[in-house]
Amino acid sequence: EADIYQTPRYLVIGTGKKITLECSQTMGHDKMYWYQQDPGMELHLIHYSYGVNSTEKGDLSSESTVSRIRTEHFPLTLESARPSHTSQYLCASEGAGDEQYFGPGTRLTVT
Amino acid sequence: GENVEQHPSTLSVQEGDSAVIKCTYSDSASNYFPWYKQELGKRPQLIIDIRSNVGEKKDQRIAVTLNKTAKHFSLHITETQPEDSAVYFCAATQGAQKLVFGQGTRLTINP
């Protein structure tokens, strides 16, 4: 079934750890996005990609990096996690009609 | 770049009444305006969208209106039901550009 997947769904880690949040989509979409969102609050764009080997920083990209080696895969890496990174991270991909489809999210807690 | 303002930030209505959420945008070249609904603990999901060549679009109890001259668009929900309680996000884009989201409106339907 065509969908967008995120792993892990929940993660609790200590300060200073390096983590990678995974995002995969099976819809063949070129455009993909990462958002940070505190529950029920505004969506903040962290990074986006318009295709393989294309990545751009969003409004809130500090201390994180992304890569896009394959169309279906768009991982987000935090080099050194801090308590301020505690939030929900949503991955999305964009269809040909400009509509975005969101993954289920990763809820990250940094202690 | 595009800037989207959304009002109100919270809205409470009695079950059966109508709810209206308004957004303004800054880029006159924007031509796609989606609305997303995010229920508690869930991912945002597209509920309706409109393009700049149309002034109004309706889908059962929800409708979206667009005023290109004034650069604003609105979401209308009629005959509200408890399951309409959620956070709603508007957004705008000009095709090749990234989607820009509003700040969100928390809608509560009171029984």
Short mmCIF file of C-alpha atoms in Angstrom, two decimals:
data_model
loop_
_atom_site.label_atom_id
_atom_site.label_comp_id
_atom_site.label_asym_id
_atom_site.label_seq_id
_atom_site.Cartn_x
_atom_site.Cartn_y
_atom_site.Cartn_z
CA GLU A 1 0.00 0.00 0.00
CA ALA A 2 1.33 3.43 -0.96
CA ASP A 3 2.11 5.34 2.21
CA ILE A 4 4.74 7.26 4.14
CA TYR A 5 6.45 5.60 7.10
CA GLN A 6 8.50 6.90 10.01
CA THR A 7 10.64 5.04 12.52
CA PRO A 8 11.00 5.00 15.41
CA ARG A 9 7.59 6.22 16.52
CA TYR A 10 8.85 7.06 20.00
CA LEU A 11 12.41 7.68 21.18
CA VAL A 12 13.90 8.67 24.53
CA ILE A 13 17.61 9.44 24.51
CA GLY A 14 20.20 11.24 26.59
CA THR A 15 21.75 14.62 25.86
CA GLY A 16 24.66 14.56 23.44
CA LYS A 17 23.62 11.41 21.58
CA LYS A 18 23.56 11.27 17.79
CA ILE A 19 20.26 10.05 16.36
CA THR A 20 18.75 9.42 12.95
CA LEU A 21 15.03 9.57 12.31
CA GLU A 22 13.95 7.48 9.36
CA CYS A 23 11.36 8.40 6.74
CA SER A 24 10.35 6.35 3.72
CA GLN A 25 7.57 6.73 1.17
CA THR A 26 6.33 4.30 -1.44
CA MET A 27 4.46 6.84 -3.58
CA GLY A 28 7.36 7.76 -5.84
CA HIS A 29 7.18 11.42 -4.83
CA ASP A 30 10.16 13.65 -5.60
CA LYS A 31 9.49 16.31 -2.96
CA MET A 32 9.90 15.46 0.72
CA TYR A 33 9.86 17.55 3.89
CA TRP A 34 10.71 17.41 7.60
CA TYR A 35 8.70 19.44 10.12
CA GLN A 36 9.08 19.94 13.85
CA GLN A 37 5.84 20.32 15.77
CA ASP A 38 5.03 20.59 19.43
CA PRO A 39 1.64 18.88 20.02
CA GLY A 40 -1.14 20.80 18.29
CA MET A 41 1.09 23.76 17.58
CA GLU A 42 2.59 25.38 14.49
CA LEU A 43 4.48 23.31 11.91
CA HIS A 44 8.10 24.42 11.57
CA LEU A 45 9.92 23.41 8.38
CA ILE A 46 13.35 21.94 9.15
CA HIS A 47 14.60 20.62 5.80
CA TYR A 48 13.22 19.76 2.39
CA SER A 49 14.26 17.99 -0.78
CA TYR A 50 13.03 18.28 -4.35
CA GLY A 51 14.66 15.05 -5.47
CA VAL A 52 17.70 12.80 -5.23
CA ASN A 53 20.84 14.67 -4.16
CA SER A 54 18.79 17.83 -3.52
CA THR A 55 18.44 19.16 0.05
CA GLU A 56 17.58 22.61 1.38
CA LYS A 57 17.38 24.12 4.85
CA GLY A 58 14.07 25.31 6.17
CA ASP A 59 13.26 27.91 8.77
CA LEU A 60 14.39 25.75 11.70
CA SER A 61 17.33 23.60 10.59
CA SER A 62 19.80 24.15 13.40
CA GLU A 63 21.95 21.19 14.42
CA SER A 64 20.34 18.74 12.04
CA THR A 65 21.20 17.35 8.63
CA VAL A 66 19.39 15.34 5.96
CA SER A 67 20.36 13.26 2.98
CA ARG A 68 18.50 12.12 -0.15
CA ILE A 69 20.36 9.30 -1.80
CA ARG A 70 17.23 7.44 -2.88
CA THR A 71 13.86 8.86 -3.92
CA GLU A 72 11.97 6.90 -1.29
CA HIS A 73 14.24 7.63 1.69
CA PHE A 74 14.81 10.94 3.52
CA PRO A 75 16.51 10.48 6.92
CA LEU A 76 17.01 13.29 9.44
CA THR A 77 20.07 13.26 11.72
CA LEU A 78 20.60 15.18 14.94
CA GLU A 79 24.35 15.26 15.58
CA SER A 80 24.10 16.03 19.30
CA ALA A 81 20.67 15.87 20.87
CA ARG A 82 19.64 18.51 23.42
CA PRO A 83 16.55 18.83 25.65
CA SER A 84 15.41 21.68 23.35
CA HIS A 85 15.04 19.06 20.58
CA THR A 86 12.25 17.37 22.50
CA SER A 87 9.30 17.53 20.12
CA GLN A 88 7.42 15.64 17.43
CA TYR A 89 9.05 15.28 14.03
CA LEU A 90 6.82 14.86 10.99
CA CYS A 91 7.97 13.75 7.58
CA ALA A 92 5.89 14.54 4.48
CA SER A 93 6.01 13.92 0.76
CA GLU A 94 4.31 15.90 -1.97
CA GLY A 95 2.23 14.59 -4.81
CA ALA A 96 2.03 15.88 -8.37
CA GLY A 97 -0.94 18.07 -7.42
CA ASP A 98 1.01 19.92 -4.67
CA GLU A 99 -0.80 18.07 -1.86
CA GLN A 100 1.36 16.90 1.04
CA TYR A 101 1.01 13.54 2.76
CA PHE A 102 2.32 13.25 6.31
CA GLY A 103 3.89 10.34 8.09
CA PRO A 104 2.74 9.29 11.58
CA GLY A 105 5.57 11.19 13.26
CA THR A 106 8.39 10.44 15.67
CA ARG A 107 7.93 11.70 19.22
CA LEU A 108 11.41 12.49 20.56
CA THR A 109 12.30 13.10 24.20
CA VAL A 110 15.83 14.18 25.12
CA THR A 111 16.70 13.82 28.80
CA GLY B 1 8.62 34.79 0.17
CA GLU B 2 5.13 33.71 1.10
CA ASN B 3 3.67 34.54 4.53
CA VAL B 4 0.40 33.02 5.76
CA GLU B 5 -1.55 34.38 8.73
CA GLN B 6 -4.37 32.32 10.27
CA HIS B 7 -7.17 33.44 12.60
CA PRO B 8 -8.45 32.73 15.13
CA SER B 9 -5.94 30.65 17.04
CA THR B 10 -8.74 29.02 19.04
CA LEU B 11 -12.42 28.66 18.24
CA SER B 12 -15.19 27.15 20.29
CA VAL B 13 -18.66 26.55 18.84
CA GLN B 14 -21.80 24.72 19.86
CA GLU B 15 -22.54 21.43 18.15
CA GLY B 16 -24.67 22.05 15.09
CA ASP B 17 -23.44 25.61 14.59
CA SER B 18 -21.05 26.74 11.85
CA ALA B 19 -17.34 27.43 12.19
CA VAL B 20 -15.24 29.73 10.01
CA ILE B 21 -11.43 29.94 9.95
CA LYS B 22 -9.69 32.63 7.91
CA CYS B 23 -6.24 32.90 6.36
CA THR B 24 -4.45 35.66 4.53
CA TYR B 25 -1.44 35.25 2.28
CA SER B 26 1.14 37.67 0.95
CA ASP B 27 2.33 36.31 -2.41
CA SER B 28 -0.09 37.19 -5.19
CA ALA B 29 1.49 34.42 -7.31
CA SER B 30 0.25 31.70 -4.92
CA ASN B 31 -2.21 29.44 -6.67
CA TYR B 32 -2.83 26.43 -4.41
CA PHE B 33 -4.53 26.62 -0.99
CA PRO B 34 -5.02 23.41 1.02
CA TRP B 35 -6.54 22.87 4.43
CA TYR B 36 -5.32 20.19 6.82
CA LYS B 37 -7.02 18.71 9.87
CA GLN B 38 -4.95 17.28 12.72
CA GLU B 39 -6.77 15.30 15.37
CA LEU B 40 -5.18 14.81 18.77
CA GLY B 41 -2.17 12.52 18.49
CA LYS B 42 -2.62 12.02 14.73
CA ARG B 43 -0.87 13.27 11.62
CA PRO B 44 -2.20 16.26 9.63
CA GLN B 45 -4.52 15.15 6.82
CA LEU B 46 -5.69 17.06 3.78
CA ILE B 47 -9.43 17.72 3.98
CA ILE B 48 -10.03 20.15 1.12
CA ASP B 49 -8.05 22.33 -1.26
CA ILE B 50 -8.71 25.05 -3.81
CA ARG B 51 -6.79 26.49 -6.73
CA SER B 52 -6.70 30.12 -7.80
CA ASN B 53 -8.91 29.57 -10.83
CA VAL B 54 -11.86 28.71 -8.56
CA GLY B 55 -13.66 30.94 -6.06
CA GLU B 56 -15.36 28.28 -3.97
CA LYS B 57 -15.24 24.53 -3.45
CA LYS B 58 -17.54 22.39 -1.36
CA ASP B 59 -17.36 18.84 -0.02
CA GLN B 60 -20.35 17.83 2.09
CA ARG B 61 -20.20 19.94 5.29
CA ILE B 62 -16.93 21.70 4.51
CA ALA B 63 -16.28 24.45 1.99
CA VAL B 64 -13.42 26.75 1.13
CA THR B 65 -13.72 30.22 -0.40
CA LEU B 66 -10.94 32.20 -2.04
CA ASN B 67 -10.72 35.94 -2.62
CA LYS B 68 -7.66 36.52 -4.82
CA THR B 69 -8.06 40.29 -4.84
CA ALA B 70 -7.96 40.52 -1.07
CA LYS B 71 -5.55 37.57 -0.80
CA HIS B 72 -7.53 35.65 1.74
CA PHE B 73 -9.25 32.28 1.92
CA SER B 74 -11.55 30.71 4.46
CA LEU B 75 -12.67 27.29 5.67
CA HIS B 76 -16.35 26.90 6.48
CA ILE B 77 -17.70 23.93 8.45
CA THR B 78 -21.48 23.67 8.75
CA GLU B 79 -23.55 21.55 11.13
CA THR B 80 -20.50 20.94 13.30
CA GLN B 81 -20.12 17.60 15.07
CA PRO B 82 -17.88 16.50 17.98
CA GLU B 83 -15.55 14.72 15.52
CA ASP B 84 -14.80 18.09 13.92
CA SER B 85 -12.80 19.01 17.04
CA ALA B 86 -9.16 19.24 15.91
CA VAL B 87 -6.43 21.66 14.93
CA TYR B 88 -6.85 23.03 11.42
CA PHE B 89 -4.01 24.40 9.29
CA CYS B 90 -4.27 26.46 6.14
CA ALA B 91 -1.41 26.69 3.65
CA ALA B 92 -0.45 28.41 0.41
CA THR B 93 2.04 27.78 -2.36
CA GLN B 94 2.96 28.88 -5.84
CA GLY B 95 3.59 25.51 -7.41
CA ALA B 96 7.35 25.20 -7.53
CA GLN B 97 7.74 26.84 -4.13
CA LYS B 98 7.39 25.02 -0.81
CA LEU B 99 4.07 24.98 1.01
CA VAL B 100 3.79 27.65 3.72
CA PHE B 101 1.49 26.83 6.62
CA GLY B 102 -0.58 29.08 8.85
CA GLN B 103 -0.19 28.96 12.61
CA GLY B 104 -3.15 26.65 13.18
CA THR B 105 -6.62 26.97 14.73
CA ARG B 106 -7.74 24.76 17.60
CA LEU B 107 -11.44 24.10 17.02
CA THR B 108 -13.54 22.75 19.89
CA ILE B 109 -17.11 21.59 19.36
CA ASN B 110 -19.15 21.80 22.54
CA PRO B 111 -21.99 19.26 22.92
#
